[in-house]
Coordinates of C-alpha atoms in Angstrom, one line a residue:
Chain A
M163 CA 0.7 -15.2 -27.6
E164 CA -1.9 -14.6 -25.0
I165 CA 0.8 -13.9 -22.4
K166 CA 2.4 -11.3 -24.7
V167 CA -0.9 -9.5 -25.1
L168 CA -1.5 -9.6 -21.4
K169 CA 1.9 -8.1 -20.7
N170 CA 1.2 -5.2 -23.1
I171 CA -2.1 -4.5 -21.5
L172 CA -0.4 -4.4 -18.0
K173 CA 2.4 -2.2 -19.3
D174 CA 0.0 0.2 -21.0
N175 CA -2.0 0.2 -17.8
A176 CA 1.0 1.0 -15.7
H177 CA 1.8 4.0 -17.9
K178 CA -1.7 5.3 -17.7
A179 CA -1.8 4.8 -13.9
Q180 CA 1.3 6.9 -13.6
D181 CA -0.4 9.7 -15.6
N182 CA -3.4 9.5 -13.4
N183 CA -1.2 9.7 -10.3
I184 CA 0.7 12.7 -11.5
H185 CA -2.5 14.5 -12.4
L186 CA -4.0 13.7 -9.0
K187 CA -0.9 14.6 -7.1
S188 CA -0.7 18.0 -8.9
K189 CA -4.0 18.8 -7.2
N190 CA -3.0 17.3 -3.9
I191 CA -5.7 14.7 -4.1
S192 CA -5.3 11.5 -2.0
T193 CA -6.6 8.5 -3.8
L194 CA -7.7 5.1 -2.4
N195 CA -8.4 2.0 -4.5
L196 CA -11.0 0.0 -2.5
L197 CA -10.7 -3.8 -3.3
A198 CA -13.1 -6.4 -2.0
S199 CA -15.5 -9.3 -2.8
P200 CA -19.1 -8.5 -3.8
G201 CA -21.0 -7.3 -0.7
A202 CA -18.0 -6.9 1.7
G203 CA -19.1 -3.3 2.4
K204 CA -17.1 -1.0 0.2
T205 CA -19.9 1.6 -0.3
S206 CA -20.7 1.5 3.4
I207 CA -17.1 2.2 4.3
I208 CA -17.1 5.2 2.0
I209 CA -20.3 6.5 3.5
K210 CA -19.2 6.1 7.1
T211 CA -15.7 7.6 6.3
A212 CA -17.3 10.6 4.6
E213 CA -19.6 11.1 7.6
K214 CA -16.5 11.2 9.9
L215 CA -14.5 13.5 7.7
K216 CA -17.1 15.8 6.2
N217 CA -16.0 18.9 8.1
E218 CA -12.4 18.4 7.3
K219 CA -12.0 17.0 3.8
N220 CA -13.9 17.0 0.5
I221 CA -14.8 13.4 -0.5
V222 CA -15.3 12.3 -4.1
V223 CA -16.0 8.8 -5.4
I224 CA -15.5 6.9 -8.6
E225 CA -17.8 3.8 -8.6
G226 CA -17.0 0.7 -10.6
D227 CA -19.6 -1.9 -11.4
L228 CA -20.4 -4.2 -14.3
E229 CA -23.9 -2.8 -14.5
S230 CA -26.2 -0.5 -12.6
T231 CA -25.9 2.8 -10.8
I232 CA -27.2 1.6 -7.4
D233 CA -24.1 2.7 -5.5
S234 CA -23.5 6.0 -7.1
Q235 CA -27.2 6.9 -6.6
K236 CA -26.9 5.9 -3.0
L237 CA -23.9 8.2 -2.6
A238 CA -25.5 11.1 -4.5
E239 CA -28.6 10.9 -2.2
L240 CA -26.2 11.5 0.7
G241 CA -24.6 14.5 -1.0
I242 CA -21.4 12.6 -1.9
P243 CA -20.3 13.4 -5.4
A244 CA -19.9 10.2 -7.4
I245 CA -19.3 9.2 -11.0
Q246 CA -20.2 5.7 -12.2
I247 CA -18.1 3.6 -14.5
N248 CA -20.0 0.6 -15.9
T249 CA -17.5 -1.9 -17.2
G250 CA -20.2 -3.8 -19.1
G251 CA -19.0 -7.2 -18.0
G252 CA -15.3 -6.3 -17.3
C253 CA -14.1 -7.8 -14.1
H254 CA -12.0 -4.9 -12.9
L255 CA -11.4 -1.2 -13.4
D256 CA -8.3 -0.1 -15.3
A257 CA -6.3 3.1 -15.3
N258 CA -7.8 4.2 -18.7
M259 CA -11.3 4.0 -17.3
V260 CA -10.3 6.0 -14.3
G261 CA -8.5 8.6 -16.6
H262 CA -11.8 9.1 -18.5
A263 CA -13.7 9.5 -15.3
L264 CA -11.2 12.1 -14.1
E265 CA -11.8 14.0 -17.4
A266 CA -15.5 13.8 -16.9
M267 CA -15.6 15.1 -13.3
D268 CA -13.5 18.0 -11.9
V269 CA -12.3 16.6 -8.6
P270 CA -11.6 19.6 -6.3
K271 CA -8.0 20.2 -5.0
D272 CA -7.1 18.6 -1.6
S273 CA -9.9 16.0 -1.9
I274 CA -9.9 12.4 -0.9
L275 CA -10.9 10.3 -3.9
F276 CA -12.2 6.8 -3.2
I277 CA -12.2 4.5 -6.2
E278 CA -14.6 1.6 -5.5
N279 CA -13.5 -1.2 -7.7
V280 CA -15.6 -4.0 -9.1
G281 CA -16.3 -6.7 -6.4
N282 CA -13.6 -9.2 -7.1
L283 CA -10.6 -10.5 -5.1
V284 CA -8.6 -11.6 -8.1
C285 CA -8.5 -9.5 -11.2
T286 CA -8.6 -6.1 -9.5
A287 CA -5.4 -7.0 -7.7
A288 CA -3.3 -6.8 -11.0
Y289 CA -4.3 -3.3 -12.2
D290 CA -3.0 -0.1 -10.6
L291 CA -5.3 2.8 -11.2
G292 CA -3.0 5.7 -10.1
E293 CA -4.0 5.4 -6.5
D294 CA -1.8 6.2 -3.4
M295 CA -3.1 3.3 -1.4
K296 CA -4.8 0.0 -2.0
V297 CA -7.3 -0.8 0.8
V298 CA -8.6 -4.4 1.0
I299 CA -12.0 -4.8 2.7
L300 CA -13.2 -8.2 3.9
S301 CA -16.5 -9.1 5.6
S302 CA -16.2 -11.4 8.6
A303 CA -19.0 -13.5 6.9
E304 CA -16.6 -14.4 4.1
G305 CA -14.4 -16.4 6.5
H306 CA -10.8 -16.2 7.9
D307 CA -9.3 -18.3 5.1
K308 CA -9.4 -15.6 2.4
P309 CA -5.7 -14.4 2.7
Y310 CA -4.7 -18.1 2.1
K311 CA -6.9 -18.4 -1.0
Y312 CA -6.4 -14.9 -2.5
P313 CA -2.9 -14.0 -1.6
L314 CA -1.9 -11.3 -4.2
I315 CA -4.6 -8.8 -3.1
F316 CA -3.5 -9.1 0.6
E317 CA 0.2 -9.0 -0.3
N318 CA -0.2 -5.6 -2.1
A319 CA -2.6 -4.0 0.5
D320 CA -1.6 -0.7 2.2
A321 CA -4.4 -1.3 4.7
V322 CA -6.9 -4.1 5.4
I323 CA -10.3 -3.5 6.9
L324 CA -12.1 -6.4 8.4
N325 CA -15.7 -5.3 8.2
K326 CA -19.0 -6.6 9.6
T327 CA -17.4 -7.5 13.0
D328 CA -21.0 -7.4 14.4
L329 CA -21.6 -10.7 12.6
M330 CA -18.7 -12.4 14.4
P331 CA -20.9 -14.1 17.0
Y332 CA -22.9 -15.8 14.2
V333 CA -20.2 -17.0 11.9
D334 CA -17.1 -19.2 12.1
F335 CA -14.3 -16.7 12.0
S336 CA -10.9 -17.2 13.6
R337 CA -9.2 -13.9 14.2
D338 CA -5.9 -15.8 14.9
L339 CA -6.0 -17.6 11.6
F340 CA -7.0 -14.4 9.7
Y341 CA -4.1 -12.3 11.2
K342 CA -1.7 -15.2 10.7
G343 CA -2.7 -15.4 7.0
V344 CA -2.4 -11.6 6.4
R345 CA 0.9 -11.3 8.2
A346 CA 2.4 -14.2 6.2
L347 CA 1.9 -12.1 3.1
N348 CA 2.2 -8.5 4.4
E349 CA 4.1 -7.8 7.6
N350 CA 3.3 -4.2 8.1
C351 CA -0.1 -3.1 6.8
P352 CA -2.5 -1.9 9.5
I353 CA -5.6 -4.1 10.0
F354 CA -8.7 -2.3 11.2
E355 CA -11.7 -4.2 12.7
V356 CA -14.8 -2.2 12.0
S357 CA -18.6 -2.5 11.8
C358 CA -20.4 -0.1 9.6
R359 CA -23.6 -1.3 11.4
D360 CA -22.7 -0.5 15.0
G361 CA -19.9 2.0 14.3
S362 CA -17.1 0.2 16.2
G363 CA -13.6 0.7 14.9
L364 CA -14.5 3.5 12.5
D365 CA -12.7 6.1 14.6
E366 CA -9.4 4.2 14.5
W367 CA -9.7 3.7 10.7
T368 CA -10.5 7.4 10.0
Q369 CA -7.7 8.6 12.4
W370 CA -5.2 6.5 10.5
L371 CA -6.5 7.7 7.1
K372 CA -6.3 11.3 8.3
S373 CA -2.7 10.7 9.4
K374 CA -1.9 9.6 5.8
V375 CA -3.7 12.2 3.8
M376 CA -3.6 15.5 5.8
Chain B
M256 CA -6.5 -7.7 -31.4
E257 CA -7.2 -8.5 -27.7
I258 CA -10.9 -9.2 -28.6
K259 CA -9.8 -11.6 -31.3
V260 CA -7.6 -13.5 -28.8
L261 CA -10.4 -13.6 -26.3
K262 CA -12.8 -15.0 -28.8
N263 CA -10.3 -17.8 -29.7
I264 CA -9.9 -18.6 -26.0
L265 CA -13.7 -18.9 -25.5
K266 CA -14.1 -21.0 -28.7
D267 CA -11.3 -23.4 -27.7
N268 CA -12.9 -23.5 -24.2
A269 CA -16.3 -24.4 -25.7
H270 CA -14.9 -27.3 -27.7
K271 CA -13.0 -28.6 -24.6
A272 CA -16.1 -28.2 -22.5
Q273 CA -18.1 -30.3 -25.0
D274 CA -15.4 -33.0 -24.8
N275 CA -15.7 -33.0 -21.0
N276 CA -19.4 -33.2 -21.2
I277 CA -19.4 -36.2 -23.6
H278 CA -16.9 -38.0 -21.4
L279 CA -18.9 -37.4 -18.2
K280 CA -22.2 -38.3 -19.9
S281 CA -20.7 -41.6 -21.2
K282 CA -20.3 -42.5 -17.5
N283 CA -23.7 -41.2 -16.4
I284 CA -22.0 -38.6 -14.2
S285 CA -24.1 -35.5 -13.3
T286 CA -21.9 -32.4 -13.1
L287 CA -22.6 -29.1 -11.3
N288 CA -20.5 -26.0 -11.7
L289 CA -20.8 -24.1 -8.4
L290 CA -20.4 -20.3 -8.8
A291 CA -20.2 -17.7 -6.0
S292 CA -18.3 -14.9 -4.4
P293 CA -15.5 -15.7 -2.0
G294 CA -17.0 -17.0 1.2
A295 CA -20.5 -17.5 0.1
G296 CA -20.5 -21.2 1.3
K297 CA -19.7 -23.3 -1.8
T298 CA -17.7 -25.9 0.2
S299 CA -20.3 -26.0 3.0
I300 CA -23.1 -26.6 0.4
I301 CA -21.1 -29.5 -1.0
I302 CA -20.5 -31.0 2.5
K303 CA -24.2 -30.7 3.5
T304 CA -25.4 -32.1 0.2
A305 CA -23.0 -35.0 0.4
E306 CA -24.3 -35.8 4.0
K307 CA -27.9 -35.9 2.7
L308 CA -27.1 -38.0 -0.4
K309 CA -24.4 -40.3 1.0
N310 CA -26.6 -43.4 0.9
E311 CA -27.9 -42.8 -2.5
K312 CA -25.1 -41.3 -4.7
N313 CA -21.4 -41.2 -4.9
I314 CA -20.1 -37.6 -4.6
V315 CA -16.8 -36.4 -6.1
V316 CA -15.4 -32.9 -6.1
I317 CA -13.1 -30.8 -8.2
E318 CA -11.9 -27.9 -6.1
G319 CA -10.7 -24.7 -7.8
D320 CA -8.6 -22.1 -6.0
L321 CA -5.9 -19.6 -6.8
E322 CA -3.7 -21.1 -4.1
S323 CA -4.0 -23.5 -1.1
T324 CA -5.6 -26.9 -0.5
I325 CA -7.7 -25.8 2.4
D326 CA -11.1 -26.9 0.9
S327 CA -9.9 -30.2 -0.7
Q328 CA -8.3 -31.2 2.6
K329 CA -11.5 -30.3 4.5
L330 CA -13.5 -32.6 2.1
A331 CA -10.9 -35.4 2.2
E332 CA -11.1 -35.4 6.0
L333 CA -14.9 -36.0 5.7
G334 CA -14.3 -38.9 3.3
I335 CA -15.4 -37.0 0.2
P336 CA -13.0 -37.6 -2.7
A337 CA -11.6 -34.3 -4.0
I338 CA -8.9 -33.2 -6.4
Q339 CA -7.5 -29.6 -6.2
I340 CA -6.8 -27.3 -9.1
N341 CA -4.6 -24.4 -8.2
T342 CA -5.0 -21.8 -10.9
G343 CA -1.9 -19.9 -9.7
G344 CA -3.6 -16.5 -9.9
G345 CA -6.1 -17.4 -12.6
C346 CA -9.5 -15.9 -11.8
H347 CA -11.7 -18.9 -13.0
L348 CA -11.5 -22.5 -14.0
D349 CA -11.6 -23.4 -17.6
A350 CA -12.6 -26.6 -19.5
N351 CA -8.9 -27.6 -20.1
M352 CA -8.1 -27.5 -16.4
V353 CA -11.2 -29.6 -15.6
G354 CA -10.2 -32.0 -18.5
H355 CA -6.8 -32.6 -16.8
A356 CA -8.4 -33.1 -13.4
L357 CA -10.7 -35.8 -15.0
E358 CA -7.6 -37.6 -16.4
A359 CA -6.0 -37.5 -13.0
M360 CA -8.9 -38.9 -11.0
D361 CA -11.2 -41.7 -12.1
V362 CA -14.7 -40.5 -11.3
P363 CA -16.9 -43.6 -10.7
K364 CA -19.9 -44.1 -13.0
D365 CA -23.3 -42.7 -11.8
S366 CA -21.6 -40.1 -9.5
I367 CA -22.5 -36.5 -8.9
L368 CA -19.5 -34.3 -9.6
F369 CA -19.3 -30.9 -8.0
I370 CA -16.9 -28.5 -9.5
E371 CA -16.2 -25.7 -7.0
N372 CA -15.1 -22.8 -9.1
V373 CA -12.8 -19.9 -8.0
G374 CA -14.7 -17.4 -5.8
N375 CA -15.6 -14.8 -8.4
L376 CA -19.0 -13.6 -9.7
V377 CA -17.6 -12.2 -12.9
C378 CA -15.0 -14.2 -14.9
T379 CA -16.4 -17.7 -13.9
A380 CA -19.6 -16.8 -15.7
A381 CA -18.0 -16.8 -19.1
Y382 CA -16.4 -20.3 -19.1
D383 CA -18.4 -23.5 -19.5
L384 CA -16.6 -26.5 -18.0
G385 CA -18.7 -29.3 -19.4
E386 CA -21.2 -29.2 -16.6
D387 CA -24.9 -30.1 -16.8
M388 CA -25.9 -27.3 -14.5
K389 CA -24.6 -24.0 -13.2
V390 CA -25.6 -23.3 -9.6
V391 CA -25.1 -19.8 -8.3
I392 CA -24.7 -19.5 -4.5
L393 CA -25.1 -16.1 -2.7
S394 CA -24.7 -15.4 1.0
S395 CA -27.4 -13.2 2.5
A396 CA -24.5 -11.2 4.0
E397 CA -23.6 -10.1 0.5
G398 CA -26.8 -8.1 0.1
H399 CA -29.9 -8.3 -2.2
D400 CA -28.4 -6.1 -4.9
K401 CA -26.0 -8.6 -6.4
P402 CA -28.3 -9.8 -9.3
Y403 CA -28.4 -6.1 -10.4
K404 CA -24.7 -5.7 -10.3
Y405 CA -23.5 -9.1 -11.6
P406 CA -26.3 -10.0 -14.1
L407 CA -24.6 -12.5 -16.4
I408 CA -24.0 -15.1 -13.7
F409 CA -27.6 -15.0 -12.6
E410 CA -28.9 -15.0 -16.2
N411 CA -27.1 -18.3 -16.9
A412 CA -28.0 -20.0 -13.6
D413 CA -29.9 -23.3 -13.6
A414 CA -30.5 -22.9 -9.9
V415 CA -29.8 -20.2 -7.3
I416 CA -29.0 -21.0 -3.6
L417 CA -29.4 -18.1 -1.2
N418 CA -27.2 -19.4 1.7
K419 CA -26.6 -18.1 5.3
T420 CA -30.3 -17.3 5.8
D421 CA -29.5 -17.6 9.5
L422 CA -27.8 -14.2 9.2
M423 CA -30.9 -12.5 7.8
P424 CA -31.9 -10.9 11.1
Y425 CA -28.5 -9.2 11.4
V426 CA -28.1 -7.9 7.8
D427 CA -30.0 -5.6 5.5
F428 CA -31.3 -8.0 3.0
S429 CA -34.6 -7.5 1.1
R430 CA -36.0 -10.8 -0.2
D431 CA -38.4 -8.9 -2.5
L432 CA -35.6 -7.0 -4.2
F433 CA -33.5 -10.1 -4.5
Y434 CA -36.2 -12.2 -6.1
K435 CA -37.2 -9.3 -8.3
G436 CA -33.6 -8.9 -9.4
V437 CA -33.1 -12.6 -10.2
R438 CA -36.5 -12.9 -12.0
A439 CA -35.7 -10.0 -14.3
L440 CA -32.8 -12.0 -15.6
N441 CA -34.0 -15.5 -15.2
E442 CA -37.7 -16.4 -15.1
N443 CA -37.6 -20.0 -14.3
C444 CA -34.6 -21.1 -12.3
P445 CA -35.5 -22.4 -8.8
I446 CA -34.3 -20.4 -5.9
F447 CA -33.5 -22.3 -2.6
E448 CA -33.1 -20.5 0.7
V449 CA -30.8 -22.5 2.9
S450 CA -28.6 -22.3 5.9
C451 CA -25.7 -24.7 6.2
R452 CA -25.4 -23.6 9.8
D453 CA -29.0 -24.5 11.0
G454 CA -29.8 -26.9 8.2
S455 CA -33.0 -25.1 7.0
G456 CA -33.9 -25.5 3.3
L457 CA -31.3 -28.2 2.6
D458 CA -34.0 -30.9 2.2
E459 CA -35.7 -28.9 -0.6
W460 CA -32.4 -28.3 -2.4
T461 CA -31.4 -32.0 -2.2
Q462 CA -34.8 -33.2 -3.3
W463 CA -34.7 -31.0 -6.3
L464 CA -31.1 -32.1 -7.1
K465 CA -32.2 -35.7 -6.8
S466 CA -35.1 -35.1 -9.2
K467 CA -32.5 -33.8 -11.7
V468 CA -29.8 -36.4 -11.4
M469 CA -31.5 -39.7 -10.6

């Protein structure tokens, strides 16, 4: 019984995600679904990417959180248009929530739309939102074993960002085991090592992003 | 319809959690449900606590992960008895899974039982497992804003451990905002600042734990 309901939810979600994608494509908007644990640096990646691309692309953000408007306020203060979805306890965004957000904000043609999902490596992996790409962000402080423990999200990633590389000297993180873990699930996705704090690796990431969206 | 099913699941879970608690209490076992994001240091806290208490208390662990036996193997190598639950994609442990684990392993009388939940600050908060205490662990690298974004888990905490304090000099973490956030949700729970890497704060945590379980 529960399984049947879950299947219906996922089927309905897939339809709505397709609607979102058709709508976004009709306006030539490139959409990234950002997936990560709490505190991996999703908002920081958006801010740093927006800084790099501000003269070339319009950046718009949909922020997903259980509660609070901390991140959307932070973005608004930097002049990055953002709309907040509060899931009120819900552990992931779904395509319907994103559809409502798209009705509430008029995303300009040719923009890049970042959807910052709820901080969660599990439930977010199962729900398409209408995005073109899923980008998984991991902080080096979380450890190299995460691909082994949370395989689905790495399996479906179009790109992986290993963030907070500046913390590498102070944590036990094996690059070899991390890459081995990701590659066992996903042979081809690019992996970017970046630090939003010292700026390293951000050029490589934004160059790749530009090659995908322009 | 979905809401009704969810309510039934939570009601069934509450009954099963009560059964687990009665069984554990009958053997004078003290049970802690450890809740945290991926990579916050749940397993390290268990290992360090076991080191401190090894001459006083028997420590047993139930490990919850979507996949892999990485953590239970790590514990077994250190001589800490552990049983692994793989949820196969499930985003949290439930009381039924823990009940099966308790049937599969004979936890000795008077033990401390750590249940390491799936790394997730959302879904794990809603499911009692039969524990005496919920302990929320946060890594300083995750940022001070987590109580504001994931309120339920902090609201229900019997203790909060702020781990990886050795990373404080290298990350933007405001102790004031963190404490303010926790206290707005939970006036009385103790907050322990620890580092499993340099050992600081672990004596205070284990002293408190001893005062609760002995």
